[in-house]
Amino acid sequence: MGATRRAVRRLHLWLGLGLGALMALAGVTGALLVFYVEIDRALHPEVAVSGKADPAAFDRALATVRARWPDKAGPWRFEVTEGEGAIPARYYNPPETRGRDFAPMMVWLSPDGRTVLRRDFWGDHAMTWIYDLHYELQLGKAGKAVFGYAGLALLALLLSGLWAWWPRGGWGKALRFKRRAAPVRRLYDLHKLTGLASLPLLAMLTATGVMLALPQESEAVLAATIGPADGVAQDLPEPGEGPAIPVTRAMAIAERALPGARVAWVETPPADGAGTYRLRMRQDADPSLRFPHSFVVVDARAGRVLSITDAARAGATTTVLNWLHPLHDGSAGGLALRVLVLLAGLGGAAMFVTGLWRWCVRRGARSG
């Protein structure tokens, strides 16, 4: 074995022992988050209701949450789902979670918008707790940065494993699983075959995870290589007279302003009606179904369109950034990619277990 190959194997060993547990944690939590919405719904059957919200339901939903929580006088965000079920809503920066980095109040309403079915705070229930563990190790912004830079080392772990395995002779032998071999050899074969099967997706998930955890650094690198990101329109609403227009009218205005798009989320103005409606728009070509990247901003009193952000016309850097999250959670490829991402995440955990187990077996044999 050449000196370079021995050095790469040693690097792979120590990176695995040092960071393998982190890869396993990211893999298992990420696998769960692939079906975050479905698991959360199963854990909270009170929101599993039939019926589909019509446009008028969002006017009623806003009236319901304003009456239920009069102290929450700022903007509310409502999700416009494409299927049946409850209407999800969020109120950002509630006083109950002041001091936390990100902990909106989350509410689910009946499809007619009249009844509150559930209320929770981000981080206080299972799936959002797992989400924060996956993205920031429950350490806030500092944990997110740690995960981002550790992700670069995890990429080195994956690539060093491929280099250390790469056969110099026949591929058939290198890809074989020896069932009758000694336990340490079987563990090695499990480790290498799991790694080879998981590597393409694990590398993609790790790279996108690094970019999501380090957004400023990633955008700077992209800007230097393929061009600057698109600028964000500055909204300068002129004060108007009277109350805010209804949610339904703002939704209709937005869909006329961006033909072919459907409203995915609508953020309301504050309770006094001053400000804007900010509508997140779903287009067929957008890689993200739930959090698309087109926006229409509407003056809340005058009903005038103030700005349009059309993701279909985004530049190269913005397009890359728009693809990161839907690639990372598999939603960009529908159910098939989501299942593959889930399996790849579990594969990362399996590699840590088999690698650590093999190392322990070998150490035991040497000490014996």
CSV table of C-alpha atoms in Angstrom, one decimal:
chain,number,residue,atom,x,y,z
A,1,MET,CA,0.0,0.0,0.0
A,2,GLY,CA,1.4,3.4,-1.0
A,3,ALA,CA,2.2,6.1,1.5
A,4,THR,CA,-0.6,8.4,0.1
A,5,ARG,CA,-3.2,5.6,0.4
A,6,ARG,CA,-2.2,4.9,4.0
A,7,ALA,CA,-2.4,8.6,4.8
A,8,VAL,CA,-5.8,8.9,3.3
A,9,ARG,CA,-7.1,5.8,5.2
A,10,ARG,CA,-5.7,7.2,8.4
A,11,LEU,CA,-7.4,10.6,7.7
A,12,HIS,CA,-10.7,8.7,7.0
A,13,LEU,CA,-10.4,6.8,10.3
A,14,TRP,CA,-9.8,9.8,12.4
A,15,LEU,CA,-12.4,11.9,10.7
A,16,GLY,CA,-14.8,9.1,11.2
A,17,LEU,CA,-14.1,8.7,14.8
A,18,GLY,CA,-14.2,12.4,15.4
A,19,LEU,CA,-17.2,13.4,13.3
A,20,GLY,CA,-19.0,10.1,12.6
A,21,ALA,CA,-21.4,10.7,15.4
A,22,LEU,CA,-22.3,14.1,14.0
A,23,MET,CA,-22.9,12.5,10.6
A,24,ALA,CA,-25.1,9.9,12.2
A,25,LEU,CA,-27.1,12.6,14.1
A,26,ALA,CA,-27.5,14.6,11.0
A,27,GLY,CA,-28.5,11.5,9.0
A,28,VAL,CA,-31.2,10.3,11.4
A,29,THR,CA,-32.7,13.7,12.1
A,30,GLY,CA,-32.6,14.6,8.5
A,31,ALA,CA,-34.3,11.3,7.6
A,32,LEU,CA,-37.1,12.2,10.0
A,33,LEU,CA,-37.4,15.7,8.6
A,34,VAL,CA,-38.0,14.4,5.0
A,35,PHE,CA,-41.5,13.6,6.2
A,36,TYR,CA,-41.7,16.4,8.8
A,37,VAL,CA,-45.2,17.5,7.9
A,38,GLU,CA,-46.7,14.0,7.7
A,39,ILE,CA,-45.1,12.8,11.0
A,40,ASP,CA,-46.2,16.0,12.8
A,41,ARG,CA,-49.7,15.5,11.6
A,42,ALA,CA,-49.7,11.9,12.8
A,43,LEU,CA,-48.5,13.0,16.2
A,44,HIS,CA,-51.3,15.6,16.4
A,45,PRO,CA,-54.6,14.0,15.2
A,46,GLU,CA,-56.6,17.0,16.3
A,47,VAL,CA,-55.5,18.7,13.0
A,48,ALA,CA,-56.4,15.8,10.8
A,49,VAL,CA,-59.7,17.2,9.5
A,50,SER,CA,-61.4,16.9,6.2
A,51,GLY,CA,-62.4,19.7,4.0
A,52,LYS,CA,-60.6,22.2,1.8
A,53,ALA,CA,-60.3,25.9,2.5
A,54,ASP,CA,-61.9,28.2,0.0
A,55,PRO,CA,-60.5,31.8,-0.4
A,56,ALA,CA,-63.0,33.3,2.0
A,57,ALA,CA,-61.7,31.0,4.7
A,58,PHE,CA,-58.6,33.1,5.0
A,59,ASP,CA,-60.6,36.2,5.8
A,60,ARG,CA,-62.4,34.2,8.5
A,61,ALA,CA,-59.1,32.7,9.7
A,62,LEU,CA,-57.5,36.2,10.2
A,63,ALA,CA,-60.6,37.4,12.1
A,64,THR,CA,-60.5,34.3,14.3
A,65,VAL,CA,-56.8,34.7,15.3
A,66,ARG,CA,-57.2,38.4,15.8
A,67,ALA,CA,-60.2,37.8,18.1
A,68,ARG,CA,-58.5,34.9,19.9
A,69,TRP,CA,-55.2,36.7,20.5
A,70,PRO,CA,-55.8,40.5,20.5
A,71,ASP,CA,-52.3,41.0,21.9
A,72,LYS,CA,-50.8,39.5,18.7
A,73,ALA,CA,-51.4,42.7,16.6
A,74,GLY,CA,-48.6,42.2,14.2
A,75,PRO,CA,-48.6,40.4,10.8
A,76,TRP,CA,-49.8,36.8,10.6
A,77,ARG,CA,-48.7,34.3,8.0
A,78,PHE,CA,-51.2,31.7,6.6
A,79,GLU,CA,-50.2,28.7,4.5
A,80,VAL,CA,-52.4,28.0,1.5
A,81,THR,CA,-52.1,24.3,1.1
A,82,GLU,CA,-53.1,22.6,-2.1
A,83,GLY,CA,-54.9,19.7,-0.5
A,84,GLU,CA,-57.5,19.2,2.2
A,85,GLY,CA,-57.0,19.8,5.9
A,86,ALA,CA,-56.3,22.5,8.5
A,87,ILE,CA,-55.1,26.0,7.7
A,88,PRO,CA,-51.6,26.4,9.2
A,89,ALA,CA,-50.7,29.9,10.5
A,90,ARG,CA,-47.7,31.5,12.2
A,91,TYR,CA,-47.1,34.6,14.3
A,92,TYR,CA,-43.5,35.5,14.4
A,93,ASN,CA,-41.7,36.9,17.5
A,94,PRO,CA,-44.5,36.4,20.0
A,95,PRO,CA,-43.7,37.7,23.5
A,96,GLU,CA,-44.0,34.2,25.0
A,97,THR,CA,-40.7,33.1,23.2
A,98,ARG,CA,-38.9,36.4,23.4
A,99,GLY,CA,-35.1,35.8,23.6
A,100,ARG,CA,-35.2,32.7,21.4
A,101,ASP,CA,-33.5,32.9,18.0
A,102,PHE,CA,-36.5,31.5,16.1
A,103,ALA,CA,-39.7,30.4,17.8
A,104,PRO,CA,-42.9,31.6,16.2
A,105,MET,CA,-46.3,30.8,17.6
A,106,MET,CA,-47.9,28.1,15.3
A,107,VAL,CA,-51.7,27.7,15.0
A,108,TRP,CA,-53.9,25.3,13.0
A,109,LEU,CA,-57.4,26.3,12.1
A,110,SER,CA,-60.3,24.4,10.7
A,111,PRO,CA,-60.7,24.5,6.9
A,112,ASP,CA,-63.5,27.1,7.2
A,113,GLY,CA,-61.2,29.4,9.3
A,114,ARG,CA,-63.6,29.6,12.2
A,115,THR,CA,-62.1,27.3,14.8
A,116,VAL,CA,-58.6,27.0,16.3
A,117,LEU,CA,-57.6,23.3,16.4
A,118,ARG,CA,-54.2,23.5,17.9
A,119,ARG,CA,-51.6,26.0,19.1
A,120,ASP,CA,-48.0,25.4,19.8
A,121,PHE,CA,-44.6,27.2,19.8
A,122,TRP,CA,-41.7,26.3,17.5
A,123,GLY,CA,-39.3,24.2,19.4
A,124,ASP,CA,-41.8,23.0,22.0
A,125,HIS,CA,-43.1,20.0,20.1
A,126,ALA,CA,-41.3,17.0,18.7
A,127,MET,CA,-40.7,17.7,15.1
A,128,THR,CA,-39.7,21.3,15.5
A,129,TRP,CA,-37.3,20.3,18.3
A,130,ILE,CA,-35.8,17.7,15.9
A,131,TYR,CA,-35.6,20.4,13.2
A,132,ASP,CA,-33.5,22.7,15.4
A,133,LEU,CA,-31.3,19.8,16.4
A,134,HIS,CA,-30.7,19.0,12.8
A,135,TYR,CA,-30.0,22.5,11.6
A,136,GLU,CA,-28.3,24.1,14.6
A,137,LEU,CA,-27.6,21.4,17.3
A,138,GLN,CA,-30.1,23.2,19.6
A,139,LEU,CA,-27.4,25.9,20.0
A,140,GLY,CA,-28.9,28.7,17.9
A,141,LYS,CA,-26.8,30.6,15.4
A,142,ALA,CA,-23.5,29.3,16.9
A,143,GLY,CA,-24.7,25.7,16.4
A,144,LYS,CA,-25.6,26.5,12.8
A,145,ALA,CA,-22.1,27.8,12.1
A,146,VAL,CA,-20.5,24.7,13.8
A,147,PHE,CA,-22.6,22.4,11.7
A,148,GLY,CA,-21.7,24.4,8.5
A,149,TYR,CA,-17.9,24.2,9.0
A,150,ALA,CA,-18.1,20.6,10.3
A,151,GLY,CA,-19.9,19.8,7.1
A,152,LEU,CA,-16.8,20.7,5.1
A,153,ALA,CA,-14.9,18.1,7.2
A,154,LEU,CA,-17.7,15.6,6.6
A,155,LEU,CA,-17.3,16.1,2.8
A,156,ALA,CA,-13.6,15.2,3.3
A,157,LEU,CA,-14.7,12.1,5.3
A,158,LEU,CA,-16.8,10.9,2.4
A,159,LEU,CA,-14.3,11.6,-0.3
A,160,SER,CA,-11.4,10.1,1.7
A,161,GLY,CA,-13.5,7.0,2.2
A,162,LEU,CA,-14.0,6.7,-1.6
A,163,TRP,CA,-10.3,7.3,-2.2
A,164,ALA,CA,-9.3,4.7,0.4
A,165,TRP,CA,-11.6,2.1,-1.2
A,166,TRP,CA,-10.9,2.8,-4.9
A,167,PRO,CA,-9.8,-0.5,-6.4
A,168,ARG,CA,-6.4,-0.8,-8.1
A,169,GLY,CA,-7.4,-4.2,-9.6
A,170,GLY,CA,-10.7,-6.0,-10.3
A,171,TRP,CA,-13.9,-4.2,-9.5
A,172,GLY,CA,-15.8,-7.4,-8.9
A,173,LYS,CA,-13.7,-8.3,-5.8
A,174,ALA,CA,-13.9,-4.7,-4.5
A,175,LEU,CA,-17.7,-4.7,-4.7
A,176,ARG,CA,-18.2,-8.2,-3.2
A,177,PHE,CA,-19.7,-9.0,0.2
A,178,LYS,CA,-18.0,-12.0,1.7
A,179,ARG,CA,-20.6,-13.7,3.8
A,180,ARG,CA,-18.3,-16.4,5.1
A,181,ALA,CA,-15.5,-14.1,6.1
A,182,ALA,CA,-14.4,-13.1,9.6
A,183,PRO,CA,-16.7,-10.6,11.4
A,184,VAL,CA,-14.2,-7.8,10.9
A,185,ARG,CA,-14.2,-8.4,7.2
A,186,ARG,CA,-18.0,-8.6,7.0
A,187,LEU,CA,-18.2,-5.3,8.9
A,188,TYR,CA,-15.8,-3.8,6.4
A,189,ASP,CA,-17.9,-5.0,3.5
A,190,LEU,CA,-21.1,-3.6,5.0
A,191,HIS,CA,-19.4,-0.3,5.6
A,192,LYS,CA,-18.0,0.1,2.1
A,193,LEU,CA,-21.2,-1.1,0.3
A,194,THR,CA,-23.4,1.2,2.4
A,195,GLY,CA,-21.0,4.0,1.7
A,196,LEU,CA,-20.9,3.4,-2.0
A,197,ALA,CA,-24.7,3.2,-2.2
A,198,SER,CA,-25.2,6.4,-0.1
A,199,LEU,CA,-22.3,8.5,-1.3
A,200,PRO,CA,-23.8,10.4,-4.2
A,201,LEU,CA,-26.8,11.6,-2.2
A,202,LEU,CA,-24.8,12.0,1.0
A,203,ALA,CA,-22.4,14.2,-0.8
A,204,MET,CA,-25.2,16.3,-2.2
A,205,LEU,CA,-27.0,16.5,1.2
A,206,THR,CA,-23.7,17.5,2.9
A,207,ALA,CA,-22.8,20.2,0.4
A,208,THR,CA,-26.3,21.7,0.4
A,209,GLY,CA,-26.4,21.5,4.2
A,210,VAL,CA,-23.1,23.4,4.4
A,211,MET,CA,-24.5,26.1,2.1
A,212,LEU,CA,-27.7,26.4,4.1
A,213,ALA,CA,-25.8,26.7,7.3
A,214,LEU,CA,-23.4,29.2,5.9
A,215,PRO,CA,-25.6,31.4,3.7
A,216,GLN,CA,-23.4,34.5,3.6
A,217,GLU,CA,-20.2,32.6,2.9
A,218,SER,CA,-22.0,30.5,0.2
A,219,GLU,CA,-23.5,33.5,-1.5
A,220,ALA,CA,-20.1,35.2,-1.5
A,221,VAL,CA,-18.5,32.2,-3.2
A,222,LEU,CA,-21.3,32.0,-5.8
A,223,ALA,CA,-21.1,35.7,-6.5
A,224,ALA,CA,-17.4,35.5,-7.1
A,225,THR,CA,-17.8,32.5,-9.5
A,226,ILE,CA,-21.1,32.8,-11.4
A,227,GLY,CA,-22.3,36.4,-10.6
A,228,PRO,CA,-24.1,38.3,-7.8
A,229,ALA,CA,-27.4,37.4,-6.4
A,230,ASP,CA,-30.5,39.3,-7.4
A,231,GLY,CA,-31.3,42.3,-5.4
A,232,VAL,CA,-34.4,42.5,-3.2
A,233,ALA,CA,-37.0,45.1,-4.1
A,234,GLN,CA,-37.4,47.8,-1.4
A,235,ASP,CA,-41.1,48.1,-0.5
A,236,LEU,CA,-42.1,51.8,0.0
A,237,PRO,CA,-45.9,51.7,0.6
A,238,GLU,CA,-47.6,55.1,0.7
A,239,PRO,CA,-49.9,55.6,3.6
A,240,GLY,CA,-53.5,55.1,2.7
A,241,GLU,CA,-56.9,55.8,4.1
A,242,GLY,CA,-59.2,53.3,5.7
A,243,PRO,CA,-58.9,49.7,6.7
A,244,ALA,CA,-56.8,47.0,5.0
A,245,ILE,CA,-58.3,45.2,2.0
A,246,PRO,CA,-59.5,41.6,2.7
A,247,VAL,CA,-57.1,38.7,2.4
A,248,THR,CA,-59.1,37.3,-0.4
A,249,ARG,CA,-58.7,40.5,-2.5
A,250,ALA,CA,-54.9,40.6,-1.9
A,251,MET,CA,-54.7,37.0,-3.0
A,252,ALA,CA,-56.6,37.7,-6.2
A,253,ILE,CA,-54.5,40.8,-6.9
A,254,ALA,CA,-51.3,38.7,-6.5
A,255,GLU,CA,-52.5,35.9,-8.8
A,256,ARG,CA,-53.4,38.5,-11.5
A,257,ALA,CA,-50.0,40.1,-11.1
A,258,LEU,CA,-48.1,36.9,-11.7
A,259,PRO,CA,-50.3,34.9,-14.1
A,260,GLY,CA,-50.1,31.1,-13.7
A,261,ALA,CA,-48.9,31.3,-10.1
A,262,ARG,CA,-50.9,30.3,-7.0
A,263,VAL,CA,-50.6,31.7,-3.5
A,264,ALA,CA,-48.6,29.5,-1.2
A,265,TRP,CA,-48.3,31.8,1.8
A,266,VAL,CA,-49.9,35.1,2.6
A,267,GLU,CA,-48.5,37.5,5.2
A,268,THR,CA,-51.0,40.1,6.4
A,269,PRO,CA,-50.4,43.7,7.5
A,270,PRO,CA,-50.6,44.5,11.2
A,271,ALA,CA,-54.0,44.9,12.8
A,272,ASP,CA,-54.1,48.6,12.1
A,273,GLY,CA,-54.0,47.9,8.4
A,274,ALA,CA,-50.9,49.9,7.7
A,275,GLY,CA,-48.3,48.2,5.6
A,276,THR,CA,-48.4,45.5,3.0
A,277,TYR,CA,-49.6,42.0,2.1
A,278,ARG,CA,-46.6,39.8,1.2
A,279,LEU,CA,-47.7,36.8,-0.9
A,280,ARG,CA,-45.4,33.9,-1.6
A,281,MET,CA,-46.3,32.5,-5.0
A,282,ARG,CA,-46.1,28.9,-6.3
A,283,GLN,CA,-45.1,28.3,-9.9
A,284,ASP,CA,-44.8,24.9,-11.6
A,285,ALA,CA,-41.1,25.4,-12.4
A,286,ASP,CA,-40.2,26.3,-8.8
A,287,PRO,CA,-38.2,23.5,-7.1
A,288,SER,CA,-40.0,24.0,-3.8
A,289,LEU,CA,-43.6,23.2,-3.5
A,290,ARG,CA,-44.1,24.4,0.0
A,291,PHE,CA,-41.8,27.4,0.2
A,292,PRO,CA,-41.5,28.7,-3.4
A,293,HIS,CA,-39.4,31.7,-4.3
A,294,SER,CA,-41.7,34.1,-6.1
A,295,PHE,CA,-43.3,37.0,-4.2
A,296,VAL,CA,-45.9,39.7,-4.8
A,297,VAL,CA,-46.1,42.6,-2.4
A,298,VAL,CA,-49.5,44.5,-2.3
A,299,ASP,CA,-50.3,47.8,-0.6
A,300,ALA,CA,-52.7,46.7,2.2
A,301,ARG,CA,-54.9,49.8,1.8
A,302,ALA,CA,-54.7,50.8,-1.8
A,303,GLY,CA,-54.6,47.3,-3.2
A,304,ARG,CA,-51.7,48.3,-5.5
A,305,VAL,CA,-48.9,45.9,-6.5
A,306,LEU,CA,-45.7,47.3,-5.1
A,307,SER,CA,-43.2,44.7,-6.2
A,308,ILE,CA,-42.9,41.3,-8.0
A,309,THR,CA,-40.2,38.8,-7.5
A,310,ASP,CA,-40.4,36.2,-10.3
A,311,ALA,CA,-38.2,33.1,-9.5
A,312,ALA,CA,-38.5,32.1,-13.2
A,313,ARG,CA,-36.4,35.1,-14.1
A,314,ALA,CA,-33.8,34.8,-11.4
A,315,GLY,CA,-30.1,35.0,-12.1
A,316,ALA,CA,-27.7,32.1,-11.8
A,317,THR,CA,-26.7,32.6,-8.2
A,318,THR,CA,-30.2,33.2,-7.0
A,319,THR,CA,-31.4,30.1,-8.9
A,320,VAL,CA,-28.7,28.0,-7.2
A,321,LEU,CA,-29.7,29.3,-3.8
A,322,ASN,CA,-33.4,28.6,-4.5
A,323,TRP,CA,-32.6,25.0,-5.2
A,324,LEU,CA,-30.6,24.3,-2.0
A,325,HIS,CA,-33.4,23.6,0.5
A,326,PRO,CA,-35.7,21.5,-1.9
A,327,LEU,CA,-32.6,19.4,-2.8
A,328,HIS,CA,-31.6,19.0,0.8
A,329,ASP,CA,-35.0,17.7,2.0
A,330,GLY,CA,-35.7,15.9,-1.3
A,331,SER,CA,-38.9,17.8,-2.1
A,332,ALA,CA,-37.5,18.9,-5.4
A,333,GLY,CA,-37.9,15.4,-6.8
A,334,GLY,CA,-41.2,14.4,-5.3
A,335,LEU,CA,-41.8,11.2,-3.3
A,336,ALA,CA,-39.1,9.2,-5.0
A,337,LEU,CA,-36.3,11.6,-4.1
A,338,ARG,CA,-37.7,12.1,-0.6
A,339,VAL,CA,-37.5,8.3,0.0
A,340,LEU,CA,-33.9,8.2,-1.4
A,341,VAL,CA,-32.9,11.1,0.8
A,342,LEU,CA,-34.4,9.3,3.8
A,343,LEU,CA,-32.4,6.1,3.0
A,344,ALA,CA,-29.2,8.1,2.4
A,345,GLY,CA,-29.5,9.7,5.8
A,346,LEU,CA,-30.0,6.4,7.5
A,347,GLY,CA,-27.0,5.1,5.4
A,348,GLY,CA,-24.8,7.8,7.0
A,349,ALA,CA,-25.8,6.6,10.4
A,350,ALA,CA,-25.2,2.9,9.4
A,351,MET,CA,-21.7,3.8,8.1
A,352,PHE,CA,-20.8,5.3,11.5
A,353,VAL,CA,-22.1,2.2,13.4
A,354,THR,CA,-20.3,-0.3,11.1
A,355,GLY,CA,-17.1,1.7,11.0
A,356,LEU,CA,-17.0,2.2,14.8
A,357,TRP,CA,-17.9,-1.4,15.4
A,358,ARG,CA,-15.1,-2.6,13.1
A,359,TRP,CA,-12.6,-0.3,14.8
A,360,CYS,CA,-13.6,-1.7,18.2
A,361,VAL,CA,-13.3,-5.3,17.0
A,362,ARG,CA,-9.9,-4.7,15.6
A,363,ARG,CA,-8.7,-2.9,18.7
A,364,GLY,CA,-10.0,-5.8,20.8
A,365,ALA,CA,-8.2,-8.3,18.7
A,366,ARG,CA,-4.9,-6.4,19.0
A,367,SER,CA,-5.2,-6.0,22.7
A,368,GLY,CA,-6.1,-9.7,23.2
